[in-house]
Each structure stands twice: as C-alpha cells, then as structure tokens.
C-alpha cells in the first residue's frame, strides 16, 4: 500500500514511493513487501486446546519442529482458519514479466528520491532497476513472476491456504475504465482481480477481499462508486469474501485519512446523504489508523474498525505492538473492530536507499513470532465476543519492494549485488511460521 509516488501528510509518510516532510522519525514506508513460501507443520507439534497464553510461548512449537512440505503436508482442513478467527494476507497484483506482460513491472522498480534536497543528493535515485541482474527488492523469489500468470496465482493461493491463511486482500487501485487508477509504477490492478477470484474458487479454502488503494483524485464519492462496481462485478464469485460470522464483506481503506471523515460519514452513516448502509452494497469498512487520536475520529466517520498495516514496528503508534492492548480496549468501547497486522521484517533499501532508519531485521523469524504473539494476546478479549470474526492481518504475502513478504525466497547473487535470503532456514520458512501460528490458533479454545 505504500508503493506509489505520492506520500501521506505529516501524520504518515506511509503510502507511496516518495515521502513528505514532517513524517514520523521512522519515515518512509510503503507496502511492497512480500511473504515466504509453502509451509508445513506436524499436528503433533501443537498442544491441542492449549490456552491462549500457553500458545504464545516460543517453545510451544520450536522452530526445529517445522518441516517443509516435501515431507507431506498436514491436510488443509486441519490448518485452515475456523470461523472464530482468520488470517488475512495483503496480496499484491502489480508484478509483470516480458513473457506475460510484454515488459517488467515492479521488479524493475524506480529508485525513489528522498524529499529533502540535501539527503536526496547523497543517495542514488531516479533510475530504474533492470531485472534479472538488478531486482527492486532486498530479497528475490524463487522466480520473477507475473501476477497475470494463472499457474503462479494458483500456486501462491495454494501455498497461503496450506499455511492457514483464509483470505487474501488484493491491492486494488481503482476501476480499469477510469483515469489515473494505477499505482505509482503505473500498473493498474483491476484487470487482474478476476483471475485471483477464479483460481481461489477452483482451489477452495481461501477467499478474496479488497484493499482500496489511494489512486489520484480519490474522493468519498469515487469510493462509493468503486464499492458499487466491485459488488456488481465480483460479488457473485464463490470466493468473494464475506465474514463467516456476520456474512458481511470487508473493505480495507488504505490512506483513508486523506479523505475528511465528514465525507466518509456521508457514505457510512445510516443517515448519510450517499449512504451504503442497509443497501445491497453494505460491508465492513476498515480505516487505516496511525495514532490513538485517529480512532475517535474514524468512529465519527462511521467506519466499522481500523487496521495497523505496517510491518515496521514503531513506524506509527498503531503499528507499535506495545500500544495494541489499549487500542483494542478503545475499539471495544467504541464498538469498533481492531485488526493488528504482523510482518516478518522490513527492508525497502533497494528502492529507498536512504531509508535504513526503518530497517527491521527478521532475526531468524523471531521478529515475526514476536508480532504474532502480541497480536494474539491483544485479541484474546475480542475472540469470544461480538458478531464478527477476529482477524489478524499479515503484511504481506508479496510486497517484495518493502521486504515484508512471507513468500518463499531464494539465495541470489549477480555481478552487482548479493540479495538477502532466509538462510539457514528453508525458502518457505515464513510460510512454516505462519502455519505454526494458524495451528496454534486452530487448536485453541474460544479464549484464543
């Protein structure tokens, strides 16, 4: 979600490929990170019915107990999230290769400039990387792929499903028939959505939700038009996401704070002039919150909840796990859903070479485990209450540009650069860790 060429106001620096002055000290993040590959865990590595606090210890499922799918996977039914909770993975559709798209897309990401002139001159910027010698990511997948390749989409959804992820949240940059509906690298994603829905429907066990991205000129009215369009074009699909408990779809609204909350209320309040409430287009609308003060404001805009998105802990207050218990308490008091998001690390220095301040090392999976543990502990109180499924967001399946991917990565070196990988662990290590947490949650009680 932070992949474009424009950036949030001083409150954030969070959304695209350049960052505005006044952003928090943790400075420029975008969402081009991704997640590692196919996972596997033995059922017997998890204690059935373990209470929530027991399920949070590092030692409950030691990393040594993880194994790759080559030894035989646990049946999908035992790892797919039940209706009490779900794992939602942010899934990016902007990748392209010459074979499928006629040119490289996003793998050849532009090296982005810093907003400060003095800093900008200290770092390279403005050039495009040239795959396969140069890749716009700190890590490299098992193969550079196209999001239009049915074989890739099917395989990625199967890997996520088998890791216990029940929902992919596709990055959606507006309707293909409208101007300026593309990301900062000029890629439109609407034409790629149907393939994901079709493959998910054929595969089973995984559904598709939408991440509404901040295309140029987005307004509350254009968002209303977008939602109507999405319902009419995609809601007939068996894999179109509806909450298992409430039966309502969900829309994650990235950079929602760029639109005044009074304008959002016109769509989301039952008495709003252009309300979607109590119509066939009603859903749960989830705002991106940056700090505590955003929460009552978005509640006044009649959002149904908020999410943290960012995988770099401390980048915003809402992306700080230490703040999550208080945020969850506030959410419950206001009748909102809080969706904390966890990630394996953060590294966007291939496309933002000046942004090492926001680097978050993976630490052999410990970073991911610690965020997961904090999210689960935070959501204990929400698990048994309310009419909606409890959700943990995963940032991300494949935001490679920001190094947040859990998709499998390979060791990769060229004449000009040696890329990071997951060694000494397997290429699918972060799918294994995801599956570990899915199994812990699946085997826990309603107390998490």
PDB file of N, CA, C and O in Angstrom, residues 225-280:
ATOM      1  N   UNK A 225     -18.638   4.811  -5.618  1.00  0.00           N
ATOM      2  CA  UNK A 225     -18.769   4.244  -6.957  1.00  0.00           C
ATOM      3  C   UNK A 225     -17.926   2.977  -7.095  1.00  0.00           C
ATOM      4  O   UNK A 225     -18.348   2.001  -7.732  1.00  0.00           O
ATOM      5  N   UNK A 226     -16.735   2.991  -6.497  1.00  0.00           N
ATOM      6  CA  UNK A 226     -15.860   1.819  -6.545  1.00  0.00           C
ATOM      7  C   UNK A 226     -16.507   0.617  -5.871  1.00  0.00           C
ATOM      8  O   UNK A 226     -16.455  -0.506  -6.383  1.00  0.00           O
ATOM      9  N   UNK A 227     -17.095   0.842  -4.701  1.00  0.00           N
ATOM     10  CA  UNK A 227     -17.707  -0.260  -3.949  1.00  0.00           C
ATOM     11  C   UNK A 227     -18.871  -0.858  -4.736  1.00  0.00           C
ATOM     12  O   UNK A 227     -19.015  -2.089  -4.831  1.00  0.00           O
ATOM     13  N   UNK A 228     -19.698   0.001  -5.307  1.00  0.00           N
ATOM     14  CA  UNK A 228     -20.816  -0.487  -6.132  1.00  0.00           C
ATOM     15  C   UNK A 228     -20.283  -1.309  -7.304  1.00  0.00           C
ATOM     16  O   UNK A 228     -20.796  -2.399  -7.620  1.00  0.00           O
ATOM     17  N   UNK A 229     -19.238  -0.799  -7.942  1.00  0.00           N
ATOM     18  CA  UNK A 229     -18.610  -1.505  -9.074  1.00  0.00           C
ATOM     19  C   UNK A 229     -18.091  -2.875  -8.636  1.00  0.00           C
ATOM     20  O   UNK A 229     -18.316  -3.888  -9.314  1.00  0.00           O
ATOM     21  N   UNK A 230     -17.378  -2.925  -7.510  1.00  0.00           N
ATOM     22  CA  UNK A 230     -16.814  -4.196  -7.035  1.00  0.00           C
ATOM     23  C   UNK A 230     -17.922  -5.194  -6.735  1.00  0.00           C
ATOM     24  O   UNK A 230     -17.837  -6.374  -7.117  1.00  0.00           O
ATOM     25  N   UNK A 231     -18.967  -4.740  -6.060  1.00  0.00           N
ATOM     26  CA  UNK A 231     -20.079  -5.642  -5.782  1.00  0.00           C
ATOM     27  C   UNK A 231     -20.676  -6.183  -7.080  1.00  0.00           C
ATOM     28  O   UNK A 231     -20.917  -7.394  -7.214  1.00  0.00           O
ATOM     29  N   UNK A 232     -20.946  -5.306  -8.018  1.00  0.00           N
ATOM     30  CA  UNK A 232     -21.632  -5.733  -9.247  1.00  0.00           C
ATOM     31  C   UNK A 232     -20.752  -6.621 -10.119  1.00  0.00           C
ATOM     32  O   UNK A 232     -21.261  -7.521 -10.793  1.00  0.00           O
ATOM     33  N   UNK A 233     -19.444  -6.384 -10.104  1.00  0.00           N
ATOM     34  CA  UNK A 233     -18.564  -7.154 -10.980  1.00  0.00           C
ATOM     35  C   UNK A 233     -18.052  -8.425 -10.334  1.00  0.00           C
ATOM     36  O   UNK A 233     -17.849  -9.439 -11.029  1.00  0.00           O
ATOM     37  N   UNK A 234     -17.830  -8.422  -9.023  1.00  0.00           N
ATOM     38  CA  UNK A 234     -17.100  -9.518  -8.395  1.00  0.00           C
ATOM     39  C   UNK A 234     -17.859 -10.279  -7.308  1.00  0.00           C
ATOM     40  O   UNK A 234     -17.461 -11.391  -6.952  1.00  0.00           O
ATOM     41  N   UNK A 235     -18.924  -9.705  -6.748  1.00  0.00           N
ATOM     42  CA  UNK A 235     -19.544 -10.319  -5.565  1.00  0.00           C
ATOM     43  C   UNK A 235     -20.238 -11.633  -5.871  1.00  0.00           C
ATOM     44  O   UNK A 235     -20.541 -12.401  -4.940  1.00  0.00           O
ATOM     45  N   UNK A 236     -20.492 -11.933  -7.130  1.00  0.00           N
ATOM     46  CA  UNK A 236     -21.119 -13.212  -7.476  1.00  0.00           C
ATOM     47  C   UNK A 236     -20.159 -14.384  -7.334  1.00  0.00           C
ATOM     48  O   UNK A 236     -20.580 -15.547  -7.302  1.00  0.00           O
ATOM     49  N   UNK A 237     -18.868 -14.094  -7.244  1.00  0.00           N
ATOM     50  CA  UNK A 237     -17.884 -15.177  -7.171  1.00  0.00           C
ATOM     51  C   UNK A 237     -18.006 -15.928  -5.853  1.00  0.00           C
ATOM     52  O   UNK A 237     -18.154 -15.309  -4.786  1.00  0.00           O
ATOM     53  N   UNK A 238     -17.910 -17.257  -5.875  1.00  0.00           N
ATOM     54  CA  UNK A 238     -17.936 -18.020  -4.616  1.00  0.00           C
ATOM     55  C   UNK A 238     -16.801 -17.652  -3.671  1.00  0.00           C
ATOM     56  O   UNK A 238     -16.904 -17.873  -2.462  1.00  0.00           O
ATOM     57  N   UNK A 239     -15.713 -17.095  -4.198  1.00  0.00           N
ATOM     58  CA  UNK A 239     -14.566 -16.763  -3.351  1.00  0.00           C
ATOM     59  C   UNK A 239     -14.558 -15.304  -2.895  1.00  0.00           C
ATOM     60  O   UNK A 239     -13.626 -14.894  -2.197  1.00  0.00           O
ATOM     61  N   UNK A 240     -15.569 -14.529  -3.253  1.00  0.00           N
ATOM     62  CA  UNK A 240     -15.679 -13.155  -2.749  1.00  0.00           C
ATOM     63  C   UNK A 240     -15.903 -13.222  -1.242  1.00  0.00           C
ATOM     64  O   UNK A 240     -16.817 -13.899  -0.768  1.00  0.00           O
ATOM     65  N   UNK A 241     -15.085 -12.520  -0.492  1.00  0.00           N
ATOM     66  CA  UNK A 241     -15.083 -12.683   0.961  1.00  0.00           C
ATOM     67  C   UNK A 241     -16.322 -12.116   1.629  1.00  0.00           C
ATOM     68  O   UNK A 241     -16.730 -10.979   1.371  1.00  0.00           O
ATOM     69  N   UNK A 242     -16.888 -12.918   2.507  1.00  0.00           N
ATOM     70  CA  UNK A 242     -17.888 -12.471   3.481  1.00  0.00           C
ATOM     71  C   UNK A 242     -17.521 -13.069   4.830  1.00  0.00           C
ATOM     72  O   UNK A 242     -17.150 -14.241   4.908  1.00  0.00           O
ATOM     73  N   UNK A 243     -17.614 -12.255   5.861  1.00  0.00           N
ATOM     74  CA  UNK A 243     -17.275 -12.697   7.206  1.00  0.00           C
ATOM     75  C   UNK A 243     -18.094 -13.923   7.569  1.00  0.00           C
ATOM     76  O   UNK A 243     -19.314 -13.964   7.382  1.00  0.00           O
ATOM     77  N   UNK A 244     -17.425 -14.939   8.111  1.00  0.00           N
ATOM     78  CA  UNK A 244     -18.099 -16.201   8.417  1.00  0.00           C
ATOM     79  C   UNK A 244     -19.164 -16.050   9.485  1.00  0.00           C
ATOM     80  O   UNK A 244     -20.120 -16.832   9.531  1.00  0.00           O
ATOM     81  N   UNK A 245     -19.021 -15.060  10.358  1.00  0.00           N
ATOM     82  CA  UNK A 245     -19.998 -14.873  11.430  1.00  0.00           C
ATOM     83  C   UNK A 245     -21.064 -13.844  11.054  1.00  0.00           C
ATOM     84  O   UNK A 245     -22.253 -14.048  11.250  1.00  0.00           O
ATOM     85  N   UNK A 246     -20.640 -12.693  10.520  1.00  0.00           N
ATOM     86  CA  UNK A 246     -21.604 -11.624  10.221  1.00  0.00           C
ATOM     87  C   UNK A 246     -22.149 -11.696   8.806  1.00  0.00           C
ATOM     88  O   UNK A 246     -23.166 -11.065   8.500  1.00  0.00           O
ATOM     89  N   UNK A 247     -21.446 -12.441   7.912  1.00  0.00           N
ATOM     90  CA  UNK A 247     -21.801 -12.561   6.491  1.00  0.00           C
ATOM     91  C   UNK A 247     -21.612 -11.259   5.730  1.00  0.00           C
ATOM     92  O   UNK A 247     -22.129 -11.095   4.629  1.00  0.00           O
ATOM     93  N   UNK A 248     -20.848 -10.327   6.272  1.00  0.00           N
ATOM     94  CA  UNK A 248     -20.611  -9.051   5.592  1.00  0.00           C
ATOM     95  C   UNK A 248     -19.254  -9.076   4.900  1.00  0.00           C
ATOM     96  O   UNK A 248     -18.269  -9.578   5.445  1.00  0.00           O
ATOM     97  N   UNK A 249     -19.159  -8.502   3.687  1.00  0.00           N
ATOM     98  CA  UNK A 249     -17.835  -8.313   3.070  1.00  0.00           C
ATOM     99  C   UNK A 249     -17.014  -7.314   3.885  1.00  0.00           C
ATOM    100  O   UNK A 249     -17.528  -6.663   4.807  1.00  0.00           O
ATOM    101  N   UNK A 250     -15.744  -7.173   3.536  1.00  0.00           N
ATOM    102  CA  UNK A 250     -14.873  -6.235   4.225  1.00  0.00           C
ATOM    103  C   UNK A 250     -14.048  -5.474   3.193  1.00  0.00           C
ATOM    104  O   UNK A 250     -13.624  -6.050   2.185  1.00  0.00           O
ATOM    105  N   UNK A 251     -13.870  -4.185   3.434  1.00  0.00           N
ATOM    106  CA  UNK A 251     -13.009  -3.352   2.601  1.00  0.00           C
ATOM    107  C   UNK A 251     -11.991  -2.659   3.503  1.00  0.00           C
ATOM    108  O   UNK A 251     -12.364  -1.922   4.420  1.00  0.00           O
ATOM    109  N   UNK A 252     -10.707  -2.913   3.234  1.00  0.00           N
ATOM    110  CA  UNK A 252      -9.633  -2.187   3.906  1.00  0.00           C
ATOM    111  C   UNK A 252      -9.384  -0.902   3.112  1.00  0.00           C
ATOM    112  O   UNK A 252      -9.157  -0.962   1.890  1.00  0.00           O
ATOM    113  N   UNK A 253      -9.412   0.230   3.786  1.00  0.00           N
ATOM    114  CA  UNK A 253      -9.325   1.529   3.120  1.00  0.00           C
ATOM    115  C   UNK A 253      -7.972   2.161   3.426  1.00  0.00           C
ATOM    116  O   UNK A 253      -7.800   2.843   4.446  1.00  0.00           O
ATOM    117  N   UNK A 254      -7.011   1.933   2.543  1.00  0.00           N
ATOM    118  CA  UNK A 254      -5.675   2.449   2.769  1.00  0.00           C
ATOM    119  C   UNK A 254      -5.658   3.967   2.600  1.00  0.00           C
ATOM    120  O   UNK A 254      -6.311   4.516   1.726  1.00  0.00           O
ATOM    121  N   UNK A 255      -4.891   4.634   3.471  1.00  0.00           N
ATOM    122  CA  UNK A 255      -4.799   6.104   3.451  1.00  0.00           C
ATOM    123  C   UNK A 255      -6.171   6.762   3.565  1.00  0.00           C
ATOM    124  O   UNK A 255      -6.422   7.820   2.976  1.00  0.00           O
ATOM    125  N   UNK A 256      -7.030   6.157   4.332  1.00  0.00           N
ATOM    126  CA  UNK A 256      -8.397   6.685   4.484  1.00  0.00           C
ATOM    127  C   UNK A 256      -8.410   8.094   5.039  1.00  0.00           C
ATOM    128  O   UNK A 256      -9.325   8.876   4.752  1.00  0.00           O
ATOM    129  N   UNK A 257      -7.373   8.470   5.805  1.00  0.00           N
ATOM    130  CA  UNK A 257      -7.327   9.790   6.447  1.00  0.00           C
ATOM    131  C   UNK A 257      -7.110  10.922   5.442  1.00  0.00           C
ATOM    132  O   UNK A 257      -7.227  12.092   5.799  1.00  0.00           O
ATOM    133  N   UNK A 258      -6.790  10.607   4.192  1.00  0.00           N
ATOM    134  CA  UNK A 258      -6.670  11.657   3.176  1.00  0.00           C
ATOM    135  C   UNK A 258      -8.033  12.234   2.775  1.00  0.00           C
ATOM    136  O   UNK A 258      -8.102  13.301   2.153  1.00  0.00           O
ATOM    137  N   UNK A 259      -9.094  11.504   3.070  1.00  0.00           N
ATOM    138  CA  UNK A 259     -10.464  11.975   2.810  1.00  0.00           C
ATOM    139  C   UNK A 259     -11.055  12.411   4.144  1.00  0.00           C
ATOM    140  O   UNK A 259     -10.973  11.667   5.124  1.00  0.00           O
ATOM    141  N   UNK A 260     -11.652  13.600   4.245  1.00  0.00           N
ATOM    142  CA  UNK A 260     -12.208  14.050   5.530  1.00  0.00           C
ATOM    143  C   UNK A 260     -13.216  13.033   6.079  1.00  0.00           C
ATOM    144  O   UNK A 260     -14.022  12.455   5.329  1.00  0.00           O
ATOM    145  N   UNK A 261     -13.155  12.840   7.390  1.00  0.00           N
ATOM    146  CA  UNK A 261     -14.071  11.877   7.998  1.00  0.00           C
ATOM    147  C   UNK A 261     -15.530  12.294   7.839  1.00  0.00           C
ATOM    148  O   UNK A 261     -16.426  11.448   7.783  1.00  0.00           O
ATOM    149  N   UNK A 262     -15.786  13.592   7.737  1.00  0.00           N
ATOM    150  CA  UNK A 262     -17.158  14.053   7.485  1.00  0.00           C
ATOM    151  C   UNK A 262     -17.645  13.551   6.127  1.00  0.00           C
ATOM    152  O   UNK A 262     -18.843  13.249   5.962  1.00  0.00           O
ATOM    153  N   UNK A 263     -16.734  13.470   5.147  1.00  0.00           N
ATOM    154  CA  UNK A 263     -17.111  12.943   3.834  1.00  0.00           C
ATOM    155  C   UNK A 263     -17.365  11.436   3.915  1.00  0.00           C
ATOM    156  O   UNK A 263     -18.310  10.921   3.281  1.00  0.00           O
ATOM    157  N   UNK A 264     -16.524  10.733   4.684  1.00  0.00           N
ATOM    158  CA  UNK A 264     -16.765   9.300   4.862  1.00  0.00           C
ATOM    159  C   UNK A 264     -18.140   9.060   5.494  1.00  0.00           C
ATOM    160  O   UNK A 264     -18.838   8.100   5.135  1.00  0.00           O
ATOM    161  N   UNK A 265     -18.526   9.922   6.423  1.00  0.00           N
ATOM    162  CA  UNK A 265     -19.814   9.743   7.102  1.00  0.00           C
ATOM    163  C   UNK A 265     -20.984   9.811   6.125  1.00  0.00           C
ATOM    164  O   UNK A 265     -22.033   9.212   6.373  1.00  0.00           O
ATOM    165  N   UNK A 266     -20.814  10.534   5.034  1.00  0.00           N
ATOM    166  CA  UNK A 266     -21.888  10.588   4.044  1.00  0.00           C
ATOM    167  C   UNK A 266     -22.136   9.233   3.397  1.00  0.00           C
ATOM    168  O   UNK A 266     -23.236   8.955   2.923  1.00  0.00           O
ATOM    169  N   UNK A 267     -21.096   8.372   3.408  1.00  0.00           N
ATOM    170  CA  UNK A 267     -21.244   7.016   2.871  1.00  0.00           C
ATOM    171  C   UNK A 267     -21.580   5.993   3.944  1.00  0.00           C
ATOM    172  O   UNK A 267     -22.313   5.035   3.683  1.00  0.00           O
ATOM    173  N   UNK A 268     -21.023   6.200   5.141  1.00  0.00           N
ATOM    174  CA  UNK A 268     -21.013   5.136   6.132  1.00  0.00           C
ATOM    175  C   UNK A 268     -21.993   5.339   7.276  1.00  0.00           C
ATOM    176  O   UNK A 268     -22.251   4.407   8.041  1.00  0.00           O
ATOM    177  N   UNK A 269     -22.524   6.534   7.429  1.00  0.00           N
ATOM    178  CA  UNK A 269     -23.585   6.738   8.411  1.00  0.00           C
ATOM    179  C   UNK A 269     -24.917   6.301   7.813  1.00  0.00           C
ATOM    180  O   UNK A 269     -25.184   6.572   6.631  1.00  0.00           O
ATOM    181  N   UNK A 270     -25.774   5.645   8.580  1.00  0.00           N
ATOM    182  CA  UNK A 270     -27.088   5.256   8.040  1.00  0.00           C
ATOM    183  C   UNK A 270     -27.892   6.446   7.532  1.00  0.00           C
ATOM    184  O   UNK A 270     -28.742   6.287   6.642  1.00  0.00           O
ATOM    185  N   UNK A 271     -27.628   7.626   8.078  1.00  0.00           N
ATOM    186  CA  UNK A 271     -28.369   8.818   7.639  1.00  0.00           C
ATOM    187  C   UNK A 271     -27.585   9.669   6.655  1.00  0.00           C
ATOM    188  O   UNK A 271     -28.013  10.780   6.310  1.00  0.00           O
ATOM    189  N   UNK A 272     -26.429   9.178   6.172  1.00  0.00           N
ATOM    190  CA  UNK A 272     -25.614   9.942   5.240  1.00  0.00           C
ATOM    191  C   UNK A 272     -26.318  10.163   3.914  1.00  0.00           C
ATOM    192  O   UNK A 272     -27.134   9.342   3.481  1.00  0.00           O
ATOM    193  N   UNK A 273     -25.978  11.265   3.270  1.00  0.00           N
ATOM    194  CA  UNK A 273     -26.647  11.627   2.018  1.00  0.00           C
ATOM    195  C   UNK A 273     -26.434  10.580   0.927  1.00  0.00           C
ATOM    196  O   UNK A 273     -27.281  10.420   0.043  1.00  0.00           O
ATOM    197  N   UNK A 274     -25.296   9.877   0.963  1.00  0.00           N
ATOM    198  CA  UNK A 274     -24.999   8.864  -0.056  1.00  0.00           C
ATOM    199  C   UNK A 274     -24.715   7.518   0.596  1.00  0.00           C
ATOM    200  O   UNK A 274     -23.852   6.764   0.147  1.00  0.00           O
ATOM    201  N   UNK A 275     -25.477   7.217   1.623  1.00  0.00           N
ATOM    202  CA  UNK A 275     -25.146   6.067   2.461  1.00  0.00           C
ATOM    203  C   UNK A 275     -25.163   4.738   1.713  1.00  0.00           C
ATOM    204  O   UNK A 275     -25.985   4.515   0.807  1.00  0.00           O
ATOM    205  N   UNK A 276     -24.231   3.875   2.113  1.00  0.00           N
ATOM    206  CA  UNK A 276     -24.211   2.484   1.665  1.00  0.00           C
ATOM    207  C   UNK A 276     -24.873   1.560   2.676  1.00  0.00           C
ATOM    208  O   UNK A 276     -25.108   0.382   2.385  1.00  0.00           O
ATOM    209  N   UNK A 277     -25.171   2.085   3.845  1.00  0.00           N
ATOM    210  CA  UNK A 277     -25.724   1.264   4.925  1.00  0.00           C
ATOM    211  C   UNK A 277     -27.136   0.804   4.575  1.00  0.00           C
ATOM    212  O   UNK A 277     -27.933   1.532   3.971  1.00  0.00           O
ATOM    213  N   UNK A 278     -27.402  -0.443   4.943  1.00  0.00           N
ATOM    214  CA  UNK A 278     -28.709  -1.056   4.716  1.00  0.00           C
ATOM    215  C   UNK A 278     -29.079  -1.108   3.241  1.00  0.00           C
ATOM    216  O   UNK A 278     -30.252  -1.086   2.870  1.00  0.00           O
ATOM    217  N   UNK A 279     -28.041  -1.153   2.393  1.00  0.00           N
ATOM    218  CA  UNK A 279     -28.247  -1.384   0.967  1.00  0.00           C
ATOM    219  C   UNK A 279     -27.560  -2.691   0.596  1.00  0.00           C
ATOM    220  O   UNK A 279     -26.863  -3.305   1.416  1.00  0.00           O
ATOM    221  N   UNK A 280     -27.685  -3.100  -0.640  1.00  0.00           N
ATOM    222  CA  UNK A 280     -27.025  -4.332  -1.082  1.00  0.00           C
ATOM    223  C   UNK A 280     -25.509  -4.182  -1.136  1.00  0.00           C
ATOM    224  O   UNK A 280     -24.782  -5.168  -1.312  1.00  0.00           O
TER     225      UNK A 280
END
